[in-house]
Amino acid sequence: MHIPDGFLAPQVYIPAYLVDIGLLFYAFKRFKKDLKEKTIPYLASLSAFSFIIMSIAIPLPGGTSVHGLGVASLSLLFGPWTAFLSISLVLFLQATIFGEGGITSFPINSLSIAFLGSLCAYYTYLIAKRYLEDRTSLFLSGFLSTLISAFAVALVLGIHPYLFKDPFGKPLYFPFKLSLVLPAVLFSHILVGIGEGILTIIILRALRGRI
Amino acid sequence: MRDKLLMLLYLFCLLYLSFSSHIYTLLIALVLLLVFLILSPIERKLKLLKHAFFSFFLFSFFISFSYLLFNQKALDYFLMINLRSFDLSLLTFIFLRMVNLYKAFDFSKTLGFLLVMTVSNAITYNRLLKDFKDAIRSRTLQKPERKTLVAFTKRLSLFFFEKSINTSREVQEAMRSRGFYND
């Protein structure tokens, strides 16, 4: 989510940076252990690949289209930790080099979209494919990963008015409470989730045999 | 060294402004940032200002204005949050123009290479994606059908996936031949 700087309290984004850096460091160690000298070029190419997936518009029934995130596709193709790493790298570059999204919101986006989204996509697919057909499991994986990311971002935003207010009760950062933010963010992400589900089916069906 | 020092200064200012909730402090910071921008050797200043403004405006204005509609006494909140958001965006954009980010991160050889390679790949892929989009636009007179768009998305993902794998293989060999890995 494009949350500009200024809406998140340092008491939230500093710990989030610490957790995120720790998780990224762990993911990188795992990745490096598996790939050794292939690590840097492989990760750079995968991140560029996920950057492109984020730029592809997914056609939805009814003639509209949305931009996917590619989190579920990457997670199912390369594993959740690799997806977390490459999507975080893209989010970081978007916030710094391309100037999209705030520096202070980067760890929240990285943890909610890249980390939670990747894990949710991977395990949703693992569980769903036991009971449902492949296509439905892929769709669910993309759909739920988007909703869980949206839920996490809404949760972080929604706790601000409870925690950070001046002596007169006025908010200092994000102003709306959970009761308003959660439904607003979740409902607006249903369409994005459907797009992500469709994108996951398309990409996985095209690429699965090639890894 | 200059880039690393500037990055430390940027982080200090970022933290200071993030903690600040006084309208006057934020207003003074905005004036200082604008004066710095005018006096600095940065090129295309107006473009930077526009970019910084539009990067925060949509979200910030929408949220703060909605809040103002619900709480008519919240004008000071409206001013404070928009000022802080604009200050931080402008600070970041000025920092990004003044600093070579690759040099600022070159304390880690791996991170430096990773950033350079990812950005160069992303720029190349973005250009290719634009070519693909132009190609489908020039070959379809009306808005393409959903079936065509699905096939197009499939082909795109396949193309970029294979390109990523091939590029990473080529880059790895190039890095090895240039002695990047200590074997």
Short mmCIF file of C-alpha atoms in Angstrom, two decimals:
data_model
loop_
_atom_site.label_atom_id
_atom_site.label_comp_id
_atom_site.label_asym_id
_atom_site.label_seq_id
_atom_site.Cartn_x
_atom_site.Cartn_y
_atom_site.Cartn_z
CA MET A 1 0.00 0.00 0.00
CA HIS A 2 1.22 3.47 -0.81
CA ILE A 3 1.20 4.92 2.70
CA PRO A 4 3.18 8.16 2.56
CA ASP A 5 5.62 9.09 5.30
CA GLY A 6 4.16 10.86 8.30
CA PHE A 7 1.19 8.59 9.03
CA LEU A 8 3.11 5.93 10.92
CA ALA A 9 4.59 6.58 14.35
CA PRO A 10 8.34 5.98 14.81
CA GLN A 11 7.39 3.80 17.80
CA VAL A 12 5.77 1.50 15.21
CA TYR A 13 8.08 1.70 12.21
CA ILE A 14 11.38 1.45 14.11
CA PRO A 15 10.54 -1.93 15.74
CA ALA A 16 9.03 -3.01 12.41
CA TYR A 17 12.36 -2.18 10.70
CA LEU A 18 14.23 -4.25 13.29
CA VAL A 19 11.95 -7.27 12.85
CA ASP A 20 11.97 -6.94 9.08
CA ILE A 21 15.76 -6.64 8.83
CA GLY A 22 16.12 -9.69 11.08
CA LEU A 23 13.76 -11.74 8.94
CA LEU A 24 15.37 -10.53 5.71
CA PHE A 25 18.80 -11.44 7.04
CA TYR A 26 17.56 -14.93 7.94
CA ALA A 27 15.90 -15.34 4.52
CA PHE A 28 19.09 -14.22 2.78
CA LYS A 29 21.20 -16.72 4.76
CA ARG A 30 18.83 -19.54 3.77
CA PHE A 31 18.90 -18.43 0.15
CA LYS A 32 22.70 -18.12 0.09
CA LYS A 33 23.13 -21.54 1.69
CA ASP A 34 21.08 -23.14 -1.10
CA LEU A 35 22.43 -21.20 -4.06
CA LYS A 36 25.94 -20.15 -3.04
CA GLU A 37 27.49 -18.09 -5.86
CA LYS A 38 24.25 -17.97 -7.83
CA THR A 39 22.64 -15.95 -5.01
CA ILE A 40 23.16 -12.36 -6.18
CA PRO A 41 22.35 -12.73 -9.89
CA TYR A 42 19.43 -15.08 -9.20
CA LEU A 43 17.91 -12.83 -6.56
CA ALA A 44 18.40 -9.72 -8.71
CA SER A 45 16.67 -11.39 -11.68
CA LEU A 46 13.84 -12.76 -9.55
CA SER A 47 13.27 -9.35 -8.00
CA ALA A 48 13.13 -7.74 -11.43
CA PHE A 49 10.70 -10.51 -12.45
CA SER A 50 8.45 -9.71 -9.47
CA PHE A 51 8.75 -5.99 -10.31
CA ILE A 52 7.34 -6.78 -13.75
CA ILE A 53 4.56 -8.99 -12.38
CA MET A 54 3.49 -6.03 -10.23
CA SER A 55 3.22 -3.94 -13.39
CA ILE A 56 0.99 -6.38 -15.29
CA ALA A 57 -2.72 -5.52 -15.39
CA ILE A 58 -4.96 -8.54 -14.84
CA PRO A 59 -8.20 -8.63 -16.84
CA LEU A 60 -11.22 -9.24 -14.61
CA PRO A 61 -14.67 -10.47 -15.66
CA GLY A 62 -16.77 -7.42 -16.49
CA GLY A 63 -14.10 -5.58 -18.45
CA THR A 64 -12.11 -4.04 -15.60
CA SER A 65 -8.52 -4.79 -14.68
CA VAL A 66 -6.35 -4.51 -11.57
CA HIS A 67 -2.63 -4.71 -10.92
CA GLY A 68 -1.54 -7.84 -9.13
CA LEU A 69 1.25 -8.21 -6.62
CA GLY A 70 2.61 -11.55 -7.79
CA VAL A 71 3.23 -12.57 -4.16
CA ALA A 72 1.38 -15.88 -4.40
CA SER A 73 2.91 -16.73 -7.79
CA LEU A 74 6.46 -16.16 -6.54
CA SER A 75 5.80 -17.94 -3.28
CA LEU A 76 4.41 -21.04 -4.99
CA LEU A 77 7.14 -21.07 -7.66
CA PHE A 78 10.21 -20.42 -5.50
CA GLY A 79 9.09 -20.86 -1.89
CA PRO A 80 7.86 -18.30 0.66
CA TRP A 81 11.29 -17.17 1.91
CA THR A 82 12.62 -16.46 -1.58
CA ALA A 83 9.40 -14.62 -2.44
CA PHE A 84 9.69 -12.59 0.77
CA LEU A 85 13.24 -11.62 -0.11
CA SER A 86 12.65 -10.62 -3.72
CA ILE A 87 9.37 -8.78 -3.10
CA SER A 88 10.93 -6.87 -0.19
CA LEU A 89 13.79 -5.85 -2.45
CA VAL A 90 11.31 -4.55 -5.02
CA LEU A 91 9.36 -2.66 -2.33
CA PHE A 92 12.60 -1.15 -1.07
CA LEU A 93 13.61 -0.02 -4.55
CA GLN A 94 10.14 1.39 -5.17
CA ALA A 95 10.44 3.43 -1.95
CA THR A 96 13.99 4.64 -2.62
CA ILE A 97 15.04 4.63 -6.27
CA PHE A 98 11.61 4.96 -7.90
CA GLY A 99 10.16 7.24 -5.18
CA GLU A 100 6.87 5.33 -4.74
CA GLY A 101 5.72 4.56 -1.19
CA GLY A 102 7.27 5.94 1.94
CA ILE A 103 10.54 5.00 3.58
CA THR A 104 8.78 4.71 6.94
CA SER A 105 6.05 2.46 5.55
CA PHE A 106 8.56 0.11 3.87
CA PRO A 107 8.92 -2.33 6.83
CA ILE A 108 5.14 -2.49 7.29
CA ASN A 109 4.67 -3.24 3.58
CA SER A 110 7.52 -5.72 3.58
CA LEU A 111 6.20 -7.60 6.61
CA SER A 112 2.55 -7.58 5.58
CA ILE A 113 2.77 -7.99 1.80
CA ALA A 114 6.03 -9.87 1.31
CA PHE A 115 6.33 -11.90 4.52
CA LEU A 116 2.76 -12.62 5.60
CA GLY A 117 1.47 -12.67 2.03
CA SER A 118 4.09 -15.20 0.89
CA LEU A 119 3.60 -17.50 3.88
CA CYS A 120 -0.19 -17.29 3.61
CA ALA A 121 -0.12 -18.06 -0.14
CA TYR A 122 2.19 -21.03 0.31
CA TYR A 123 0.36 -22.68 3.20
CA THR A 124 -3.11 -21.91 1.83
CA TYR A 125 -2.19 -23.75 -1.34
CA LEU A 126 -0.66 -26.68 0.59
CA ILE A 127 -3.83 -27.11 2.66
CA ALA A 128 -6.37 -26.30 -0.05
CA LYS A 129 -4.97 -28.71 -2.66
CA ARG A 130 -5.76 -31.63 -0.32
CA TYR A 131 -9.47 -30.89 -0.58
CA LEU A 132 -9.99 -28.77 -3.68
CA GLU A 133 -8.98 -28.92 -7.32
CA ASP A 134 -5.73 -27.28 -8.37
CA ARG A 135 -7.27 -24.25 -10.07
CA THR A 136 -9.40 -23.35 -7.05
CA SER A 137 -6.47 -23.84 -4.68
CA LEU A 138 -4.31 -21.50 -6.76
CA PHE A 139 -7.05 -18.88 -6.83
CA LEU A 140 -7.60 -19.14 -3.07
CA SER A 141 -3.87 -18.86 -2.47
CA GLY A 142 -3.68 -15.55 -4.39
CA PHE A 143 -6.94 -14.22 -3.00
CA LEU A 144 -6.22 -14.95 0.67
CA SER A 145 -2.62 -13.74 0.51
CA THR A 146 -3.89 -10.35 -0.68
CA LEU A 147 -6.55 -10.16 2.01
CA ILE A 148 -4.18 -11.16 4.82
CA SER A 149 -1.72 -8.45 3.70
CA ALA A 150 -4.51 -5.87 3.58
CA PHE A 151 -5.70 -7.01 7.00
CA ALA A 152 -2.21 -6.62 8.49
CA VAL A 153 -1.73 -3.13 7.04
CA ALA A 154 -5.20 -2.09 8.25
CA LEU A 155 -4.40 -3.44 11.71
CA VAL A 156 -1.17 -1.42 11.92
CA LEU A 157 -2.91 1.75 10.71
CA GLY A 158 -5.96 1.21 12.90
CA ILE A 159 -4.07 0.90 16.18
CA HIS A 160 -2.50 4.37 15.79
CA PRO A 161 -5.42 6.46 17.11
CA TYR A 162 -5.58 4.32 20.27
CA LEU A 163 -1.86 4.56 20.99
CA PHE A 164 -0.79 7.99 19.75
CA LYS A 165 -2.93 10.98 20.69
CA ASP A 166 -2.34 14.37 22.28
CA PRO A 167 -3.60 15.31 25.79
CA PHE A 168 -6.89 16.47 24.20
CA GLY A 169 -7.45 13.11 22.55
CA LYS A 170 -6.64 14.23 19.01
CA PRO A 171 -4.72 11.75 16.86
CA LEU A 172 -1.05 12.40 16.10
CA TYR A 173 -0.65 9.98 13.21
CA PHE A 174 -3.20 7.89 11.29
CA PRO A 175 -6.60 9.11 12.57
CA PHE A 176 -9.15 6.35 11.91
CA LYS A 177 -9.84 3.54 14.35
CA LEU A 178 -9.88 -0.19 13.61
CA SER A 179 -13.68 -0.33 13.36
CA LEU A 180 -13.51 1.94 10.30
CA VAL A 181 -10.17 1.00 8.74
CA LEU A 182 -10.57 -2.79 8.74
CA PRO A 183 -13.79 -2.96 6.67
CA ALA A 184 -12.69 -0.08 4.40
CA VAL A 185 -9.33 -1.67 3.54
CA LEU A 186 -10.61 -5.25 3.33
CA PHE A 187 -13.59 -4.43 1.08
CA SER A 188 -11.46 -2.32 -1.24
CA HIS A 189 -9.00 -5.19 -1.58
CA ILE A 190 -11.53 -7.84 -2.59
CA LEU A 191 -11.18 -6.87 -6.25
CA VAL A 192 -7.38 -6.83 -5.97
CA GLY A 193 -7.57 -10.28 -4.35
CA ILE A 194 -9.67 -11.62 -7.23
CA GLY A 195 -7.10 -10.21 -9.67
CA GLU A 196 -4.25 -11.76 -7.70
CA GLY A 197 -6.08 -15.11 -7.69
CA ILE A 198 -6.49 -15.01 -11.48
CA LEU A 199 -2.86 -13.93 -11.93
CA THR A 200 -1.71 -16.85 -9.77
CA ILE A 201 -3.63 -19.33 -11.93
CA ILE A 202 -2.27 -17.83 -15.17
CA ILE A 203 1.37 -17.67 -14.05
CA LEU A 204 1.49 -21.03 -12.28
CA ARG A 205 -0.14 -22.82 -15.21
CA ALA A 206 2.34 -21.23 -17.62
CA LEU A 207 5.51 -21.69 -15.57
CA ARG A 208 5.10 -24.65 -13.26
CA GLY A 209 6.77 -27.22 -15.47
CA ARG A 210 9.77 -25.00 -16.21
CA ILE A 211 11.46 -24.90 -12.81
CA MET B 1 32.10 8.74 2.79
CA ARG B 2 30.04 11.82 1.81
CA ASP B 3 27.09 9.61 0.82
CA LYS B 4 27.18 7.66 4.06
CA LEU B 5 27.30 10.86 6.14
CA LEU B 6 24.41 12.32 4.18
CA MET B 7 22.46 9.13 4.78
CA LEU B 8 23.03 9.45 8.54
CA LEU B 9 21.92 13.08 8.44
CA TYR B 10 18.84 12.08 6.44
CA LEU B 11 17.94 9.37 8.97
CA PHE B 12 18.33 11.85 11.84
CA CYS B 13 16.05 14.41 10.11
CA LEU B 14 13.55 11.66 9.23
CA LEU B 15 13.30 10.59 12.86
CA TYR B 16 13.12 14.16 14.15
CA LEU B 17 10.29 15.09 11.78
CA SER B 18 8.45 11.80 12.41
CA PHE B 19 8.38 12.52 16.14
CA SER B 20 7.41 16.16 15.66
CA SER B 21 3.74 17.11 15.97
CA HIS B 22 3.97 20.88 16.33
CA ILE B 23 2.67 22.83 13.38
CA TYR B 24 5.28 25.60 13.76
CA THR B 25 8.19 23.17 13.91
CA LEU B 26 6.91 21.42 10.80
CA LEU B 27 6.35 24.74 9.05
CA ILE B 28 9.87 25.91 9.84
CA ALA B 29 11.21 22.57 8.59
CA LEU B 30 9.28 23.03 5.33
CA VAL B 31 10.68 26.53 4.85
CA LEU B 32 14.21 25.28 5.56
CA LEU B 33 13.80 22.41 3.11
CA LEU B 34 12.50 24.77 0.42
CA VAL B 35 15.36 27.24 0.98
CA PHE B 36 17.84 24.35 0.86
CA LEU B 37 16.28 23.10 -2.37
CA ILE B 38 16.47 26.56 -3.99
CA LEU B 39 20.10 27.07 -2.98
CA SER B 40 21.25 23.52 -3.74
CA PRO B 41 22.83 22.52 -7.06
CA ILE B 42 20.00 20.01 -7.68
CA GLU B 43 18.70 20.14 -11.24
CA ARG B 44 15.00 20.27 -12.23
CA LYS B 45 13.89 21.59 -8.83
CA LEU B 46 10.30 22.20 -9.84
CA LYS B 47 9.93 18.62 -11.06
CA LEU B 48 11.29 17.33 -7.74
CA LEU B 49 8.84 19.53 -5.85
CA LYS B 50 5.94 18.28 -7.98
CA HIS B 51 7.00 14.65 -7.53
CA ALA B 52 7.31 15.07 -3.74
CA PHE B 53 3.91 16.77 -3.59
CA PHE B 54 2.03 14.15 -5.61
CA SER B 55 3.67 11.25 -3.78
CA PHE B 56 1.98 12.24 -0.51
CA PHE B 57 -0.97 14.35 -1.60
CA LEU B 58 -3.56 11.76 -2.67
CA PHE B 59 -3.45 9.53 0.40
CA SER B 60 -2.70 12.28 2.90
CA PHE B 61 -5.34 14.70 1.66
CA PHE B 62 -8.00 11.99 1.32
CA ILE B 63 -7.45 10.67 4.86
CA SER B 64 -7.03 14.02 6.58
CA PHE B 65 -9.90 15.66 4.71
CA SER B 66 -12.25 12.75 5.52
CA TYR B 67 -11.24 13.13 9.16
CA LEU B 68 -11.89 16.86 8.97
CA LEU B 69 -15.39 16.16 7.65
CA PHE B 70 -16.15 13.95 10.66
CA ASN B 71 -14.47 16.27 13.21
CA GLN B 72 -14.90 19.89 12.28
CA LYS B 73 -12.51 21.00 15.04
CA ALA B 74 -9.67 19.00 13.55
CA LEU B 75 -8.20 21.73 11.36
CA ASP B 76 -4.95 21.68 13.33
CA TYR B 77 -4.69 17.91 12.75
CA PHE B 78 -5.34 18.46 9.03
CA LEU B 79 -2.51 21.01 8.84
CA MET B 80 -0.12 19.03 11.02
CA ILE B 81 -0.42 15.68 9.20
CA ASN B 82 -0.20 17.24 5.72
CA LEU B 83 2.78 19.37 6.72
CA ARG B 84 4.59 16.41 8.27
CA SER B 85 3.86 14.20 5.30
CA PHE B 86 5.03 16.84 2.82
CA ASP B 87 8.16 17.58 4.89
CA LEU B 88 9.12 13.91 4.97
CA SER B 89 8.41 13.37 1.26
CA LEU B 90 10.41 16.45 0.28
CA LEU B 91 13.26 15.44 2.57
CA THR B 92 13.36 11.96 1.00
CA PHE B 93 13.27 13.29 -2.56
CA ILE B 94 16.04 15.82 -1.87
CA PHE B 95 18.12 13.07 -0.22
CA LEU B 96 17.60 10.70 -3.16
CA ARG B 97 18.73 13.41 -5.60
CA MET B 98 21.81 14.35 -3.60
CA VAL B 99 23.07 10.92 -2.70
CA ASN B 100 24.34 8.04 -4.75
CA LEU B 101 22.34 5.28 -3.09
CA TYR B 102 24.64 2.57 -4.37
CA LYS B 103 27.62 4.28 -2.70
CA ALA B 104 25.63 4.79 0.50
CA PHE B 105 24.99 1.05 0.67
CA ASP B 106 28.43 -0.11 -0.46
CA PHE B 107 29.44 -0.97 3.14
CA SER B 108 28.16 -4.40 2.06
CA LYS B 109 29.57 -5.68 -1.24
CA THR B 110 26.65 -8.09 -1.65
CA LEU B 111 23.98 -5.47 -0.97
CA GLY B 112 25.65 -2.97 -3.31
CA PHE B 113 25.81 -5.47 -6.19
CA LEU B 114 22.30 -6.68 -5.50
CA LEU B 115 20.89 -3.15 -5.71
CA VAL B 116 22.77 -2.26 -8.89
CA MET B 117 21.79 -5.50 -10.62
CA THR B 118 18.15 -5.44 -9.58
CA VAL B 119 17.69 -1.84 -10.67
CA SER B 120 19.38 -2.37 -14.02
CA ASN B 121 17.29 -5.52 -14.63
CA ALA B 122 14.10 -3.76 -13.55
CA ILE B 123 14.75 -0.83 -15.90
CA THR B 124 15.48 -3.16 -18.84
CA TYR B 125 12.41 -5.32 -18.11
CA ASN B 126 10.22 -2.24 -17.75
CA ARG B 127 11.31 -1.03 -21.19
CA LEU B 128 10.56 -4.46 -22.66
CA LEU B 129 7.15 -4.53 -20.97
CA LYS B 130 6.35 -1.16 -22.53
CA ASP B 131 7.32 -2.56 -25.95
CA PHE B 132 5.03 -5.56 -25.40
CA LYS B 133 2.14 -3.30 -24.41
CA ASP B 134 2.71 -1.09 -27.46
CA ALA B 135 2.82 -4.20 -29.64
CA ILE B 136 -0.56 -5.51 -28.46
CA ARG B 137 -2.07 -2.02 -28.73
CA SER B 138 -0.87 -1.63 -32.32
CA ARG B 139 -2.21 -5.07 -33.30
CA THR B 140 -5.72 -4.69 -31.88
CA LEU B 141 -8.04 -2.05 -33.28
CA GLN B 142 -10.61 -2.36 -30.50
CA LYS B 143 -10.12 -3.18 -26.84
CA PRO B 144 -8.69 -6.74 -26.77
CA GLU B 145 -10.98 -9.54 -25.58
CA ARG B 146 -10.46 -11.10 -22.17
CA LYS B 147 -9.18 -14.32 -23.82
CA THR B 148 -6.54 -12.35 -25.73
CA LEU B 149 -5.47 -10.53 -22.58
CA VAL B 150 -5.13 -13.79 -20.65
CA ALA B 151 -2.99 -15.28 -23.44
CA PHE B 152 -0.95 -12.06 -23.51
CA THR B 153 -0.37 -12.22 -19.72
CA LYS B 154 0.67 -15.88 -20.04
CA ARG B 155 3.18 -15.07 -22.77
CA LEU B 156 4.52 -12.12 -20.81
CA SER B 157 5.10 -14.12 -17.65
CA LEU B 158 6.75 -16.91 -19.64
CA PHE B 159 9.01 -14.48 -21.49
CA PHE B 160 10.14 -12.60 -18.38
CA PHE B 161 10.56 -15.78 -16.38
CA GLU B 162 12.85 -17.33 -19.00
CA LYS B 163 14.69 -14.05 -19.40
CA SER B 164 15.26 -13.90 -15.64
CA ILE B 165 16.68 -17.40 -15.50
CA ASN B 166 18.93 -16.83 -18.55
CA THR B 167 20.09 -13.41 -17.32
CA SER B 168 20.97 -14.74 -13.88
CA ARG B 169 23.00 -17.57 -15.46
CA GLU B 170 24.86 -15.16 -17.76
CA VAL B 171 25.54 -12.68 -14.96
CA GLN B 172 26.83 -15.42 -12.68
CA GLU B 173 29.28 -16.56 -15.36
CA ALA B 174 30.35 -12.97 -16.02
CA MET B 175 30.93 -12.36 -12.30
CA ARG B 176 32.93 -15.58 -12.00
CA SER B 177 35.11 -14.69 -15.00
CA ARG B 178 35.81 -11.26 -13.49
CA GLY B 179 36.92 -12.73 -10.16
CA PHE B 180 33.94 -11.66 -8.04
CA TYR B 181 33.92 -14.98 -6.21
CA ASN B 182 37.03 -15.94 -4.30
CA ASP B 183 37.55 -19.54 -5.28
#
